Amino acid sequence: MADKKLNFLLPFLLAVLLAVGMAVGFKLRESTWHKRPIREKAEFSRLEEIMSLIENKYVDTFDREIIVDKLVESLVSQLDPHSFYISATELSSVNESLEGNFEGIGIEFYVLNDTIIVVSPISGGPSEELGIMSGDKIILIDDTVIAGIGVTNNDVIKKLRGKKGTKVKVDIKRNGSKDLLSFTITRDKIPITSVDVGYMVDDETGYIKINRFSANTYQEFMEEMRKLNQAGMQQLVIDLRQNPGGYLNAATMMADELIGNDRLVVYTEGKAYKRKEYRANRQGIFENGNLAIIIDEGSASASEILAGAVQDWDRGIVTGRRSFGKGLVQEQYNLRDGSALRLTVARYYTPSGRSIQKPYNNGSDLYHSEITERYYQGEYLTPDSSAITDSAKFFTSKGKVVYAGGGIMPDVFVPIDTSVDLQNMAKVRSFIPEFVYDHFSANGEQYRSYESLKKFRDEFEVSDLLYKNFIVSAQSKGMDVKEEIFATFENQVRVLMKAHIARQIWKNEGFFSIANTVDRTYNRTLELLKE
């Protein structure tokens, strides 16, 4: 009996052995599976003995998979804040943001009043091809009523996503139609865009906002760059705020389009990895025009690689606030049971030779909470570089001093806007999308009469009546912000309402081109480019 239970336990023990092997720096190879050092065999024997005791003597039954996941997670968490274990059930969703696509019907949606509402069909997806429209309400999925039953976002994702080629039937209520409209949708690969928007700010200035560095980011970036070049772009702003990074290659390929003359972009090096250099070695699409990179405390990893290269070569200006400080490189190893280990294998260094990785000796919890601490310590108000200036000095190509450790300090610091109560503003703005959606559904024709986004930007203003209706609506739905506080950011709220209306017609370009007009860092960056 004990032998049978031990055999049953062996897959778990093998998984733990894999994790231990990688933790001590060995690559996972089929050919070396049985060639383990003596110490590792001893660790395996101890784990085998403990698990055998648990299997045979523990008072209750237990779920082996849960124990496996927790044990490996605990093991990996002792290494550094960016190495982590991914269970088999989580792996596909974790990979989606980097792979740049998922499989499903291709809609953006939200749940309002217990009903699934289509924000917009994703361009090129199967829902768009069938004629599903913004504002459609999904009432049934595969003949099962889905409205009015307490549906959640996760419920919707589970029902609508699925393997490419499979079908799902949805019944939709459309404004102006008495009967439900039935669609049978064949699921397909749906792209997840990493470039939020690209547009011309004025006759010579282009703006691109990037939310992550995925497998598709470089291609998306180049598409926007070509459009902006054709529109006459002479200078460029790349917004990397709240961009957590992703694929290193995506950042280096983008840098190659901005930095010329066979210059070093970044290099990586680790105990088991020899130095590997990434260089700008081809003719780039924008090597000479004025360039600005915007970063903040949420800009990490690949974002810092791009910003660091631009800064070290004095290619352009970096504005905003100090970046996150992640200078570690991870590789993903897929395990036999369908799970994976994303393991830190090297550090990366900017062209001047600096590592911008912030210390993590005090544990992962403190490491990840440092952004909040920086806020309360006032660093968002003043350019406090004390966290990094104690480390070694490095120099840019023109001799400007830069520092290692703790992130990238921008060339021009832009503090947060203290005239706005950010906490209460966040409460208020959460009510805007729903209000605008309802308002637009009933009044869309008056906005579609604007022949262009520019005409809408120049001529439309949120009326006092519409603004008052929003306040009343938000208060009726639980907004607890006092009116005297509300009044301090009235202008910002009006601009965001206008931006959300524009999004209904002109999508992200409509939204960002209007919302950015009240963004202090964005406006300061444009001023610097003009100077």
Coordinates of C-alpha atoms in Angstrom, one line a residue:
M1 CA 0.0 0.0 0.0
A2 CA 2.8 2.4 0.9
D3 CA 4.5 1.6 -2.4
K4 CA 1.4 2.5 -4.3
K5 CA 1.0 5.7 -2.5
L6 CA 4.7 6.5 -3.1
N7 CA 4.3 5.9 -6.8
F8 CA 1.2 8.1 -6.7
L9 CA 3.4 10.8 -5.1
L10 CA 6.3 10.6 -7.5
P11 CA 5.0 13.2 -10.1
F12 CA 4.9 15.7 -7.2
L13 CA 8.4 14.9 -6.1
L14 CA 9.7 15.2 -9.6
A15 CA 8.1 18.7 -9.9
V16 CA 9.8 19.8 -6.7
L17 CA 13.1 18.4 -7.9
L18 CA 12.8 20.4 -11.1
A19 CA 12.3 23.6 -9.1
V20 CA 15.2 22.8 -6.7
G21 CA 17.4 22.1 -9.7
M22 CA 16.6 25.4 -11.3
A23 CA 17.0 27.3 -8.1
V24 CA 20.6 26.2 -7.9
G25 CA 21.2 27.3 -11.4
F26 CA 20.9 24.2 -13.6
K27 CA 19.1 24.3 -16.9
L28 CA 16.2 21.9 -17.3
R29 CA 17.2 19.4 -19.9
E30 CA 15.8 15.9 -20.5
S31 CA 19.3 14.6 -21.1
T32 CA 20.5 15.6 -17.6
W33 CA 17.4 14.6 -15.7
H34 CA 19.2 11.7 -13.8
K35 CA 22.5 13.5 -13.4
R36 CA 22.1 15.3 -10.1
P37 CA 24.8 16.4 -7.6
I38 CA 25.0 14.5 -4.3
R39 CA 23.6 17.5 -2.3
E40 CA 20.6 17.7 -4.6
K41 CA 19.9 14.0 -4.1
A42 CA 20.0 14.5 -0.4
E43 CA 17.4 17.3 -0.7
F44 CA 15.3 15.1 -2.8
S45 CA 15.5 12.3 -0.2
R46 CA 14.4 14.7 2.5
L47 CA 11.4 15.9 0.5
E48 CA 10.5 12.3 -0.4
E49 CA 10.6 11.3 3.2
I50 CA 8.4 14.2 4.4
M51 CA 5.9 13.8 1.7
S52 CA 5.7 10.0 2.3
L53 CA 5.0 10.8 6.0
I54 CA 2.3 13.3 5.1
E55 CA 0.7 10.9 2.6
N56 CA 0.6 8.0 5.1
K57 CA 0.2 9.7 8.5
Y58 CA -1.6 13.0 8.1
V59 CA -5.0 13.2 9.8
D60 CA -7.0 14.4 6.8
T61 CA -6.9 13.9 3.1
F62 CA -5.4 16.7 1.1
D63 CA -5.2 18.1 -2.5
R64 CA -1.8 17.2 -3.8
E65 CA -1.9 19.8 -6.5
I66 CA -2.5 22.6 -4.1
I67 CA 0.4 21.4 -1.9
V68 CA 2.7 21.2 -4.9
D69 CA 1.8 24.8 -6.0
K70 CA 2.3 26.3 -2.6
L71 CA 5.5 24.5 -1.9
V72 CA 7.1 25.5 -5.2
E73 CA 5.8 29.1 -4.8
S74 CA 7.4 29.3 -1.4
L75 CA 10.7 27.9 -2.7
V76 CA 10.9 30.4 -5.6
S77 CA 9.8 33.4 -3.5
Q78 CA 13.0 33.1 -1.6
L79 CA 15.2 33.9 -4.6
D80 CA 14.1 37.4 -5.8
P81 CA 10.9 39.4 -6.3
H82 CA 10.6 38.6 -10.0
S83 CA 11.2 34.8 -10.1
F84 CA 7.8 33.1 -9.8
Y85 CA 6.1 29.8 -10.3
I86 CA 3.0 29.6 -12.6
S87 CA 0.5 26.8 -12.1
A88 CA -0.8 24.9 -15.1
T89 CA -4.3 26.4 -14.7
E90 CA -2.8 30.0 -14.7
L91 CA -0.2 29.6 -17.4
S92 CA -2.4 30.4 -20.4
S93 CA -3.8 33.6 -19.0
V94 CA -0.3 34.8 -17.7
N95 CA 1.1 34.2 -21.2
E96 CA -1.6 36.1 -23.0
S97 CA -0.4 39.6 -22.1
L98 CA 3.1 38.7 -23.5
E99 CA 2.0 36.6 -26.5
G100 CA -0.2 39.4 -27.7
N101 CA -3.3 37.4 -28.4
F102 CA -6.0 35.1 -27.0
E103 CA -8.7 33.0 -28.5
G104 CA -12.3 34.1 -28.3
I105 CA -15.1 36.2 -30.0
G106 CA -13.3 39.5 -29.9
I107 CA -15.2 42.1 -27.9
E108 CA -14.4 44.7 -25.2
F109 CA -17.3 44.6 -22.7
Y110 CA -18.3 45.6 -19.2
V111 CA -21.1 44.5 -16.9
L112 CA -23.6 47.2 -16.1
N113 CA -26.8 46.7 -14.1
D114 CA -26.2 42.9 -14.3
T115 CA -26.1 43.0 -18.1
I116 CA -23.1 42.4 -20.4
I117 CA -22.7 45.4 -22.6
V118 CA -20.4 45.5 -25.7
V119 CA -18.1 48.5 -25.5
S120 CA -16.7 47.8 -28.9
P121 CA -15.9 44.8 -31.1
I122 CA -12.1 44.3 -31.5
S123 CA -10.9 45.4 -34.9
G124 CA -10.4 42.4 -37.2
G125 CA -12.1 39.9 -34.8
P126 CA -15.0 37.6 -35.6
S127 CA -17.6 39.7 -33.7
E128 CA -16.8 42.8 -35.8
E129 CA -17.1 40.7 -39.0
L130 CA -20.6 39.5 -38.0
G131 CA -21.8 43.1 -37.3
I132 CA -21.9 43.1 -33.5
M133 CA -21.9 46.8 -32.5
S134 CA -21.0 49.0 -29.6
G135 CA -23.9 49.2 -27.2
D136 CA -25.3 45.7 -27.9
K137 CA -26.5 43.9 -24.8
I138 CA -25.7 40.2 -24.5
I139 CA -28.8 38.5 -23.1
L140 CA -28.2 34.8 -23.8
I141 CA -25.1 32.7 -24.3
D142 CA -25.7 29.3 -25.9
D143 CA -29.4 29.7 -25.2
T144 CA -28.8 30.2 -21.5
V145 CA -30.0 33.5 -20.0
I146 CA -27.0 35.5 -18.8
A147 CA -28.6 38.8 -17.9
G148 CA -30.0 39.5 -14.4
I149 CA -28.3 36.5 -12.7
G150 CA -25.3 38.3 -11.0
V151 CA -22.8 37.6 -13.8
T152 CA -19.2 38.6 -13.2
N153 CA -16.4 39.6 -15.6
N154 CA -14.8 36.2 -15.0
D155 CA -18.0 34.4 -15.8
V156 CA -18.2 36.2 -19.2
I157 CA -14.6 35.4 -20.0
K158 CA -15.1 31.7 -19.3
K159 CA -18.2 31.5 -21.5
L160 CA -17.0 33.6 -24.4
R161 CA -13.3 32.6 -24.7
G162 CA -12.4 29.2 -26.2
K163 CA -10.2 27.5 -28.7
K164 CA -10.0 28.8 -32.2
G165 CA -12.6 27.2 -34.5
T166 CA -15.1 26.5 -31.8
K167 CA -18.5 28.2 -31.9
V168 CA -20.6 30.1 -29.4
K169 CA -24.2 31.4 -29.9
V170 CA -25.1 34.8 -28.4
D171 CA -28.5 36.6 -28.4
I172 CA -28.3 40.3 -28.3
K173 CA -30.6 43.2 -27.5
R174 CA -29.9 46.2 -29.7
N175 CA -31.3 49.6 -29.3
G176 CA -34.1 50.2 -31.8
S177 CA -34.7 46.5 -32.3
K178 CA -37.8 44.9 -30.8
D179 CA -36.5 41.3 -31.1
L180 CA -33.3 39.7 -29.9
L181 CA -30.6 39.3 -32.6
S182 CA -29.0 35.9 -32.8
F183 CA -25.3 35.4 -33.8
T184 CA -23.3 32.2 -34.0
I185 CA -19.7 33.3 -33.6
T186 CA -16.7 31.1 -34.6
R187 CA -13.9 31.9 -32.1
D188 CA -10.6 33.0 -33.5
K189 CA -7.2 34.4 -32.3
I190 CA -7.8 37.9 -31.0
P191 CA -5.0 40.4 -30.8
I192 CA -4.2 42.2 -27.5
T193 CA -2.7 45.5 -28.5
S194 CA 0.2 46.9 -26.5
V195 CA 0.2 50.3 -28.3
D196 CA -2.8 52.2 -26.9
V197 CA -2.7 55.0 -29.3
G198 CA -0.6 57.0 -31.8
Y199 CA -1.7 60.5 -33.0
M200 CA -0.4 63.9 -34.1
V201 CA -0.5 66.4 -31.3
D202 CA 0.1 69.3 -33.8
D203 CA 1.6 69.7 -37.3
E204 CA 5.0 68.3 -36.2
T205 CA 4.7 66.4 -32.9
G206 CA 3.7 62.7 -32.7
Y207 CA 2.6 60.9 -29.6
I208 CA 2.6 57.1 -28.9
K209 CA 1.5 55.4 -25.7
I210 CA 2.7 51.9 -25.0
N211 CA 1.1 49.8 -22.2
R212 CA 3.4 46.7 -22.3
F213 CA 6.2 45.1 -24.4
S214 CA 4.7 42.0 -25.9
A215 CA 5.5 39.8 -28.9
N216 CA 3.5 42.3 -31.1
T217 CA 4.7 45.6 -29.7
Y218 CA 7.4 46.3 -32.2
Q219 CA 5.1 45.7 -35.2
E220 CA 2.4 47.9 -33.6
F221 CA 5.0 50.6 -32.9
M222 CA 6.2 50.6 -36.5
E223 CA 2.7 50.8 -37.9
E224 CA 2.1 54.0 -35.8
M225 CA 5.5 55.4 -36.7
R226 CA 4.8 55.1 -40.4
K227 CA 1.5 56.8 -40.0
L228 CA 3.0 59.6 -38.0
N229 CA 5.9 60.0 -40.5
Q230 CA 3.4 60.3 -43.3
A231 CA 1.6 63.0 -41.4
G232 CA 4.8 65.1 -41.2
M233 CA 6.1 64.2 -37.7
Q234 CA 9.4 66.0 -36.8
Q235 CA 9.5 65.2 -33.1
L236 CA 8.1 62.3 -31.0
V237 CA 6.8 61.7 -27.5
I238 CA 6.8 58.0 -26.3
D239 CA 4.7 57.5 -23.2
L240 CA 5.8 54.6 -21.0
R241 CA 4.0 55.5 -17.8
Q242 CA 2.6 52.5 -15.9
N243 CA 4.2 50.1 -18.5
P244 CA 5.5 47.1 -16.5
G245 CA 7.8 45.9 -19.3
G246 CA 7.7 42.5 -21.0
Y247 CA 9.9 41.1 -23.8
L248 CA 13.4 42.5 -23.8
N249 CA 13.7 42.1 -27.6
A250 CA 10.6 44.3 -28.1
A251 CA 12.4 47.2 -26.3
T252 CA 15.7 46.7 -28.1
M253 CA 14.1 46.6 -31.5
M254 CA 12.3 49.8 -30.7
A255 CA 15.5 51.4 -29.5
D256 CA 17.2 50.4 -32.7
E257 CA 14.7 52.6 -34.6
L258 CA 15.6 55.6 -32.5
I259 CA 19.4 55.2 -31.8
G260 CA 21.8 54.8 -34.7
N261 CA 25.6 54.3 -35.4
D262 CA 26.0 50.8 -34.1
R263 CA 25.5 51.9 -30.5
L264 CA 25.0 49.6 -27.5
V265 CA 21.4 49.6 -26.3
V266 CA 21.7 47.2 -23.4
Y267 CA 23.7 44.1 -22.3
T268 CA 22.8 41.2 -20.1
E269 CA 25.0 39.0 -17.9
G270 CA 24.5 36.4 -15.2
K271 CA 26.2 33.5 -13.4
A272 CA 25.3 31.0 -16.1
Y273 CA 24.9 33.5 -18.9
K274 CA 27.9 35.2 -20.6
R275 CA 27.6 38.9 -21.5
K276 CA 25.2 39.4 -24.4
E277 CA 25.0 42.7 -26.2
Y278 CA 22.0 44.3 -28.0
R279 CA 23.1 47.0 -30.4
A280 CA 21.4 49.5 -32.7
N281 CA 22.8 48.2 -36.0
R282 CA 20.4 49.2 -38.7
Q283 CA 19.0 52.3 -40.2
G284 CA 16.2 53.4 -37.9
I285 CA 12.9 55.1 -38.8
F286 CA 13.5 58.0 -36.4
E287 CA 17.1 58.5 -35.5
N288 CA 17.3 62.3 -35.8
G289 CA 14.1 64.1 -34.8
N290 CA 13.6 65.5 -31.3
L291 CA 12.6 62.7 -28.9
A292 CA 11.1 62.6 -25.4
I293 CA 10.3 59.5 -23.2
I294 CA 7.8 59.8 -20.3
I295 CA 8.2 57.5 -17.3
D296 CA 6.9 57.2 -13.8
E297 CA 7.1 54.8 -10.8
G298 CA 5.1 52.2 -12.8
S299 CA 7.6 52.1 -15.7
A300 CA 9.7 48.9 -15.3
S301 CA 12.0 46.4 -17.0
A302 CA 11.8 46.8 -20.8
S303 CA 10.5 50.4 -20.3
E304 CA 13.6 51.2 -18.3
I305 CA 15.8 49.6 -21.0
L306 CA 14.4 51.9 -23.6
A307 CA 14.5 55.0 -21.4
G308 CA 18.0 54.2 -20.2
A309 CA 19.4 53.8 -23.7
V310 CA 17.9 57.1 -24.8
Q311 CA 19.2 58.8 -21.6
D312 CA 22.7 57.3 -21.7
W313 CA 23.2 58.3 -25.4
D314 CA 21.7 61.7 -24.8
R315 CA 19.4 60.9 -27.7
G316 CA 16.4 62.7 -26.2
I317 CA 15.0 63.9 -22.9
V318 CA 13.4 61.6 -20.2
T319 CA 10.6 63.3 -18.3
G320 CA 8.3 62.3 -15.4
R321 CA 9.2 60.6 -12.1
R322 CA 11.7 58.0 -11.1
S323 CA 11.0 54.6 -12.6
F324 CA 10.4 51.3 -10.7
G325 CA 13.9 49.9 -10.8
K326 CA 13.8 46.4 -12.2
G327 CA 17.1 45.4 -13.8
L328 CA 16.6 41.6 -13.8
V329 CA 16.0 39.3 -16.8
Q330 CA 13.7 36.3 -16.6
E331 CA 13.4 33.2 -18.7
Q332 CA 10.4 30.9 -18.7
Y333 CA 10.9 27.2 -18.3
N334 CA 7.9 25.0 -19.0
L335 CA 7.5 22.0 -16.7
R336 CA 6.3 18.5 -17.4
D337 CA 2.9 18.9 -15.7
G338 CA 2.0 22.0 -17.8
S339 CA 3.1 24.6 -15.2
A340 CA 6.1 26.9 -15.6
L341 CA 8.9 28.6 -13.8
R342 CA 9.8 32.2 -14.7
L343 CA 13.3 32.4 -13.4
T344 CA 15.7 35.3 -13.1
V345 CA 18.8 34.3 -15.1
A346 CA 20.7 37.6 -15.6
R347 CA 20.9 41.3 -14.9
Y348 CA 20.7 43.9 -17.6
Y349 CA 22.9 47.0 -17.8
T350 CA 22.3 50.3 -19.7
P351 CA 24.9 51.5 -22.2
S352 CA 26.9 53.4 -19.6
G353 CA 27.2 50.2 -17.6
R354 CA 24.7 50.8 -14.8
S355 CA 22.2 48.3 -13.3
I356 CA 19.1 50.2 -12.2
Q357 CA 17.8 47.2 -10.1
K358 CA 16.7 48.5 -6.7
P359 CA 17.7 46.4 -3.6
Y360 CA 15.4 43.5 -2.6
N361 CA 17.2 42.3 0.5
N362 CA 14.3 43.2 2.8
G363 CA 11.9 40.8 1.1
S364 CA 9.3 40.9 -1.7
D365 CA 6.5 42.6 0.3
L366 CA 8.6 45.6 1.1
Y367 CA 10.1 45.6 -2.4
H368 CA 6.7 45.8 -4.1
S369 CA 5.2 48.3 -1.6
E370 CA 8.0 50.8 -2.1
I371 CA 6.1 52.7 -4.7
T372 CA 3.5 53.6 -2.1
E373 CA 6.2 54.5 0.4
R374 CA 7.8 56.8 -2.2
Y375 CA 4.4 58.6 -2.5
Y376 CA 4.0 59.1 1.2
Q377 CA 7.6 60.2 1.6
G378 CA 6.9 63.0 -0.8
E379 CA 9.1 61.8 -3.7
Y380 CA 6.2 62.4 -6.1
L381 CA 6.4 66.1 -5.3
T382 CA 10.2 66.6 -5.3
P383 CA 12.9 64.9 -7.3
D384 CA 14.4 63.0 -4.3
S385 CA 17.2 60.9 -5.7
S386 CA 18.5 60.0 -2.3
A387 CA 17.6 56.4 -2.9
I388 CA 20.0 56.0 -5.7
T389 CA 22.7 58.7 -5.4
D390 CA 24.7 56.8 -2.9
S391 CA 25.6 54.3 -5.5
A392 CA 28.4 54.6 -8.1
K393 CA 28.3 57.4 -10.7
F394 CA 28.1 56.7 -14.4
F395 CA 28.2 59.1 -17.3
T396 CA 26.1 59.7 -20.5
S397 CA 27.8 60.1 -23.8
K398 CA 28.0 63.9 -23.2
G399 CA 29.3 63.6 -19.7
K400 CA 26.0 64.0 -17.7
V401 CA 26.1 62.1 -14.3
V402 CA 23.6 59.2 -13.9
Y403 CA 23.3 56.7 -11.2
A404 CA 22.9 52.9 -10.8
G405 CA 20.3 51.2 -8.5
G406 CA 16.8 52.2 -7.7
G407 CA 15.4 53.0 -11.2
I408 CA 16.0 55.7 -13.8
M409 CA 15.8 59.4 -12.7
P410 CA 14.3 61.5 -15.4
D411 CA 16.2 64.4 -16.9
V412 CA 13.3 66.7 -16.1
F413 CA 11.2 65.8 -13.0
V414 CA 7.5 66.6 -13.2
P415 CA 5.6 66.3 -9.8
I416 CA 2.1 65.1 -9.4
D417 CA -0.6 67.8 -9.5
T418 CA -1.2 68.7 -5.9
S419 CA -4.1 71.0 -6.9
V420 CA -6.2 67.9 -7.4
D421 CA -7.4 65.6 -4.6
L422 CA -6.3 62.4 -6.3
Q423 CA -8.2 60.0 -4.0
N424 CA -11.5 61.8 -4.5
M425 CA -10.8 62.4 -8.2
A426 CA -10.4 58.6 -8.6
K427 CA -13.8 58.1 -7.0
V428 CA -15.5 60.5 -9.3
R429 CA -13.8 59.4 -12.5
S430 CA -15.0 55.8 -11.9
F431 CA -18.6 57.0 -12.5
I432 CA -17.8 58.7 -15.8
P433 CA -17.7 55.8 -18.3
E434 CA -21.1 54.4 -17.3
F435 CA -22.8 57.8 -17.3
V436 CA -21.3 58.7 -20.7
Y437 CA -22.2 55.4 -22.2
D438 CA -25.9 55.8 -21.2
H439 CA -25.9 59.4 -22.4
F440 CA -24.3 58.5 -25.7
S441 CA -26.7 55.6 -26.3
A442 CA -29.6 58.1 -26.2
N443 CA -27.9 61.1 -27.9
G444 CA -25.3 59.6 -30.2
E445 CA -26.5 61.3 -33.3
Q446 CA -25.7 64.8 -32.1
Y447 CA -22.1 63.8 -31.6
R448 CA -21.8 61.9 -34.9
S449 CA -22.7 65.1 -36.7
Y450 CA -19.1 66.3 -36.0
E451 CA -17.3 65.6 -39.2
S452 CA -13.9 65.1 -37.6
L453 CA -12.3 64.5 -34.2
K454 CA -10.5 67.9 -34.6
K455 CA -13.8 69.7 -35.1
F456 CA -15.2 67.9 -32.0
R457 CA -12.1 68.8 -29.9
D458 CA -12.2 72.5 -31.0
E459 CA -16.0 73.1 -30.8
F460 CA -17.6 70.8 -28.2
E461 CA -17.8 71.7 -24.5
V462 CA -19.6 69.8 -21.8
S463 CA -22.7 71.9 -21.0
D464 CA -23.6 72.9 -17.5
L465 CA -26.8 70.8 -17.8
L466 CA -24.8 67.7 -18.8
Y467 CA -22.3 68.3 -16.0
K468 CA -25.0 68.7 -13.4
N469 CA -26.8 65.6 -14.6
F470 CA -23.5 63.6 -14.2
I471 CA -23.2 64.9 -10.6
V472 CA -26.8 63.9 -9.8
S473 CA -26.3 60.5 -11.4
A474 CA -23.0 59.8 -9.6
Q475 CA -24.5 60.8 -6.2
S476 CA -27.5 58.6 -6.8
K477 CA -25.2 55.6 -7.3
G478 CA -23.1 56.1 -4.2
M479 CA -20.5 58.8 -4.9
D480 CA -19.7 60.2 -1.5
V481 CA -17.5 63.2 -2.5
K482 CA -18.5 66.5 -1.0
E483 CA -19.5 69.2 -3.5
E484 CA -16.8 71.7 -2.3
I485 CA -14.1 69.1 -3.0
F486 CA -15.8 68.1 -6.3
A487 CA -15.6 71.7 -7.4
T488 CA -11.8 71.8 -7.1
F489 CA -11.4 69.4 -10.1
E490 CA -14.5 70.4 -12.1
N491 CA -12.4 71.2 -15.2
Q492 CA -10.7 67.8 -15.1
V493 CA -14.0 66.1 -14.8
R494 CA -15.5 68.0 -17.7
V495 CA -12.5 67.2 -19.9
L496 CA -12.7 63.5 -19.0
M497 CA -16.4 63.4 -19.8
K498 CA -15.6 65.0 -23.2
A499 CA -12.8 62.4 -23.7
H500 CA -15.1 59.5 -23.0
I501 CA -17.7 60.8 -25.4
A502 CA -15.0 61.1 -28.1
R503 CA -14.0 57.5 -27.4
Q504 CA -17.5 56.3 -28.5
I505 CA -16.7 57.5 -32.0
W506 CA -13.0 57.9 -32.4
K507 CA -11.9 55.2 -29.9
N508 CA -8.5 55.6 -28.2
E509 CA -7.3 58.5 -30.3
G510 CA -10.4 60.4 -29.3
F511 CA -10.0 59.7 -25.7
F512 CA -6.2 60.3 -25.2
S513 CA -6.0 63.3 -27.5
I514 CA -8.5 65.1 -25.2
A515 CA -7.7 63.6 -21.8
N516 CA -4.0 64.4 -22.2
T517 CA -4.8 68.1 -22.4
V518 CA -5.1 68.2 -18.6
D519 CA -2.1 65.9 -18.0
R520 CA 0.7 68.0 -16.4
T521 CA 3.6 65.7 -17.4
Y522 CA 2.3 65.4 -21.0
N523 CA 2.1 69.2 -21.3
R524 CA 5.4 69.9 -19.7
T525 CA 7.0 67.4 -22.1
L526 CA 5.6 69.2 -25.1
E527 CA 6.9 72.5 -23.7
L528 CA 10.4 71.0 -23.4
L529 CA 10.3 69.7 -27.0
K530 CA 9.4 73.2 -28.3
E531 CA 12.2 74.7 -26.3

